[in-house]
CSV table of C-alpha atoms in Angstrom, one decimal:
chain,number,residue,atom,x,y,z
N,1,UNK,CA,121.4,36.2,121.1
N,2,UNK,CA,119.9,37.9,124.1
N,3,UNK,CA,120.7,40.8,126.5
N,4,UNK,CA,122.7,39.5,129.4
N,5,UNK,CA,125.1,37.4,127.2
N,6,UNK,CA,128.7,37.9,126.3
N,7,UNK,CA,130.0,38.5,122.8
N,8,UNK,CA,133.4,37.1,122.0
N,9,UNK,CA,135.1,38.9,119.1
N,10,UNK,CA,136.4,36.6,116.4
N,11,UNK,CA,139.8,36.9,114.7
N,12,UNK,CA,138.3,38.8,111.7
N,13,UNK,CA,137.9,41.8,114.0
N,14,UNK,CA,141.6,41.9,114.9
N,15,UNK,CA,143.0,45.3,114.0
N,16,UNK,CA,139.7,47.0,114.8
N,17,UNK,CA,138.5,48.6,118.0
N,18,UNK,CA,136.8,45.3,118.9
N,19,UNK,CA,139.8,43.0,118.3
N,20,UNK,CA,140.3,40.5,121.2
N,21,UNK,CA,137.2,41.9,122.9
N,22,UNK,CA,134.7,40.4,125.4
N,23,UNK,CA,131.5,42.4,125.5
N,24,UNK,CA,128.7,42.2,128.0
N,25,UNK,CA,125.5,42.9,126.1
N,26,UNK,CA,123.3,44.9,128.5
N,27,UNK,CA,120.4,45.7,126.2
N,28,UNK,CA,119.1,44.2,122.9
N,29,UNK,CA,115.8,44.7,121.2
N,30,UNK,CA,114.4,45.4,117.7
N,31,UNK,CA,115.9,48.9,117.8
N,32,UNK,CA,119.5,47.7,118.4
N,33,UNK,CA,121.9,46.6,121.1
N,34,UNK,CA,124.2,48.2,123.7
N,35,UNK,CA,127.1,46.6,125.5
N,36,UNK,CA,130.4,47.2,127.3
N,37,UNK,CA,133.8,45.9,126.4
N,38,UNK,CA,134.8,44.4,129.8
N,39,UNK,CA,138.4,43.2,129.1
N,40,UNK,CA,140.3,46.3,127.9
N,41,UNK,CA,141.4,48.3,130.9
N,42,UNK,CA,142.9,51.8,130.6
N,43,UNK,CA,146.1,52.5,132.6
N,44,UNK,CA,143.9,54.5,134.9
N,45,UNK,CA,142.6,53.5,138.3
N,46,UNK,CA,139.3,54.5,139.8
N,47,UNK,CA,141.1,56.6,142.4
N,48,UNK,CA,142.9,58.5,139.7
N,49,UNK,CA,139.7,59.1,137.8
N,50,UNK,CA,137.9,60.3,140.9
N,51,UNK,CA,140.8,62.7,141.6
N,52,UNK,CA,140.5,64.1,138.0
N,53,UNK,CA,136.8,64.6,138.6
N,54,UNK,CA,137.6,66.3,141.9
N,55,UNK,CA,135.6,63.7,143.9
N,56,UNK,CA,137.1,63.0,147.3
N,57,UNK,CA,137.4,59.3,148.1
N,58,UNK,CA,137.0,57.5,151.4
N,59,UNK,CA,139.8,55.0,150.5
N,60,UNK,CA,142.2,54.3,147.7
N,61,UNK,CA,140.1,53.0,144.8
N,62,UNK,CA,142.7,50.8,143.0
N,63,UNK,CA,140.4,49.1,140.4
N,64,UNK,CA,140.9,49.9,136.8
N,65,UNK,CA,138.6,51.8,134.4
N,66,UNK,CA,137.8,50.0,131.1
N,67,UNK,CA,137.5,51.2,127.6
N,68,UNK,CA,133.8,50.2,127.1
N,69,UNK,CA,133.5,51.0,123.5
N,70,UNK,CA,133.8,53.6,120.7
N,71,UNK,CA,130.5,55.4,121.3
N,72,UNK,CA,130.6,58.4,123.7
N,73,UNK,CA,134.2,57.6,124.9
N,74,UNK,CA,134.2,60.6,127.2
N,75,UNK,CA,131.1,59.4,129.0
N,76,UNK,CA,131.3,57.1,132.0
N,77,UNK,CA,129.1,54.1,132.2
N,78,UNK,CA,128.8,52.1,135.4
N,79,UNK,CA,127.6,48.5,135.2
N,80,UNK,CA,126.6,47.5,138.7
N,81,UNK,CA,124.4,45.3,140.9
N,82,UNK,CA,120.9,46.8,141.4
N,83,UNK,CA,121.3,47.2,145.2
N,84,UNK,CA,121.8,51.0,144.7
N,85,UNK,CA,120.0,53.1,142.1
N,86,UNK,CA,120.1,56.8,141.2
N,87,UNK,CA,118.4,59.0,138.6
N,88,UNK,CA,120.2,58.4,135.3
N,89,UNK,CA,120.1,54.6,135.7
N,90,UNK,CA,118.5,52.0,133.5
N,91,UNK,CA,117.9,48.3,134.1
N,92,UNK,CA,120.4,46.0,132.4
N,93,UNK,CA,119.9,42.3,131.8
N,94,UNK,CA,120.6,40.4,135.0
N,95,UNK,CA,123.2,37.7,135.4
N,96,UNK,CA,122.8,34.6,137.6
N,97,UNK,CA,119.5,35.7,139.1
N,98,UNK,CA,120.9,39.1,140.2
N,99,UNK,CA,119.7,42.3,138.7
N,100,UNK,CA,122.1,44.7,137.1
N,101,UNK,CA,121.9,48.4,136.3
N,102,UNK,CA,123.7,50.8,134.0
N,103,UNK,CA,124.2,54.2,135.5
N,104,UNK,CA,125.8,57.2,133.8
N,105,UNK,CA,125.4,59.9,136.5
N,106,UNK,CA,127.9,61.8,138.6
N,107,UNK,CA,125.7,60.9,141.6
N,108,UNK,CA,126.6,57.2,141.3
N,109,UNK,CA,130.3,58.2,141.1
N,110,UNK,CA,129.9,60.2,144.2
N,111,UNK,CA,128.3,57.2,146.0
N,112,UNK,CA,131.2,54.9,144.9
N,113,UNK,CA,133.8,57.5,146.0
N,114,UNK,CA,132.1,57.7,149.4
N,115,UNK,CA,131.9,53.9,149.7
N,116,UNK,CA,128.1,54.0,149.6
N,117,UNK,CA,127.8,52.6,146.1
N,118,UNK,CA,126.7,49.2,144.8
N,119,UNK,CA,128.3,46.0,146.0
N,120,UNK,CA,129.8,45.2,142.6
N,121,UNK,CA,130.5,47.5,139.8
N,122,UNK,CA,132.5,48.1,136.6
N,123,UNK,CA,133.3,51.6,135.4
N,124,UNK,CA,133.8,52.0,131.6
N,125,UNK,CA,134.4,55.0,129.4
N,126,UNK,CA,132.3,54.7,126.3
N,127,UNK,CA,130.1,51.8,125.1
N,128,UNK,CA,129.5,49.6,122.1
N,129,UNK,CA,126.3,50.2,120.2
N,130,UNK,CA,124.6,48.7,117.2
N,131,UNK,CA,121.6,49.9,115.2
N,132,UNK,CA,118.6,47.8,114.3
N,133,UNK,CA,119.7,44.5,112.8
N,134,UNK,CA,123.4,45.5,112.7
N,135,UNK,CA,124.5,43.1,115.4
N,136,UNK,CA,122.5,40.2,113.9
N,137,UNK,CA,124.3,40.9,110.6
N,138,UNK,CA,127.7,40.8,112.2
N,139,UNK,CA,126.8,37.6,114.0
N,140,UNK,CA,125.7,36.0,110.7
N,141,UNK,CA,128.9,37.2,109.2
N,142,UNK,CA,131.0,35.4,111.8
N,143,UNK,CA,132.3,38.4,113.6
N,144,UNK,CA,131.1,37.3,117.1
N,145,UNK,CA,130.3,34.2,119.2
N,146,UNK,CA,127.8,34.4,122.0
N,147,UNK,CA,128.4,33.0,125.4
N,148,UNK,CA,126.6,32.9,128.8
N,149,UNK,CA,127.8,35.6,131.1
N,150,UNK,CA,128.6,35.5,134.8
N,151,UNK,CA,129.0,38.0,137.5
N,152,UNK,CA,132.3,36.4,138.5
N,153,UNK,CA,133.8,37.2,135.0
N,154,UNK,CA,132.2,40.7,135.0
N,155,UNK,CA,133.4,41.8,138.5
N,156,UNK,CA,136.1,39.4,139.8
N,157,UNK,CA,138.1,37.8,137.0
N,158,UNK,CA,141.3,39.7,136.1
N,159,UNK,CA,140.8,41.7,132.9
N,160,UNK,CA,143.5,39.8,131.0
N,161,UNK,CA,141.9,36.5,131.7
N,162,UNK,CA,138.3,37.3,131.0
N,163,UNK,CA,138.2,36.5,127.3
N,164,UNK,CA,140.2,33.2,127.6
N,165,UNK,CA,138.0,32.1,130.6
N,166,UNK,CA,134.7,32.6,128.8
N,167,UNK,CA,136.0,30.9,125.6
N,168,UNK,CA,137.4,28.0,127.8
N,169,UNK,CA,134.0,27.6,129.4
N,170,UNK,CA,132.6,27.1,125.9
N,171,UNK,CA,135.2,24.5,125.3
N,172,UNK,CA,137.1,26.5,122.7
N,173,UNK,CA,140.5,28.2,122.2
N,174,UNK,CA,139.3,31.3,120.3
N,175,UNK,CA,142.9,32.1,119.3
N,176,UNK,CA,143.0,29.0,117.0
N,177,UNK,CA,140.2,30.3,114.8
N,178,UNK,CA,141.3,31.5,111.4
N,179,UNK,CA,140.3,35.0,110.3
N,180,UNK,CA,139.7,34.0,106.7
N,181,UNK,CA,138.3,30.8,105.2
N,182,UNK,CA,140.4,28.6,103.0
N,183,UNK,CA,139.8,27.0,99.7
N,184,UNK,CA,140.3,23.3,99.3
């Protein structure tokens, strides 16, 4: 497992925050891992969020905001192409030869609102985080599958199709997996 990959939640996580989740893992090292759930949108558009934050927008921003994870759920995290950078940004693992960045500053939101932001972006509230060795233990326990990521899935595929698409690209129907093993 490496930064820049997707994590597909397995059925044993149903009923938890991570049930039916697709996570983009933006960072992973010996100290832990960080990622964003990319397929659970809130019923909140970018335009509505900008209005709540009193940020004037140049156009109607219709895209949805996603629930990125249970850590810091009141904080915005913007996963975006690295064509625009601001203070409060950190490099994320790239996808398909294109660099990505995670920003968590109001300045990036202001640029997006003014249509001067990055070419492609995803806005999440909260993130998913694991301590040292924790994600590796969950992988060994069968809680997650790893899969290659793509910018098309991250930024273009409709939210409700993302998990199925990534699983299909692996040649599996993740819904058919049992949550508990049987005894013969």
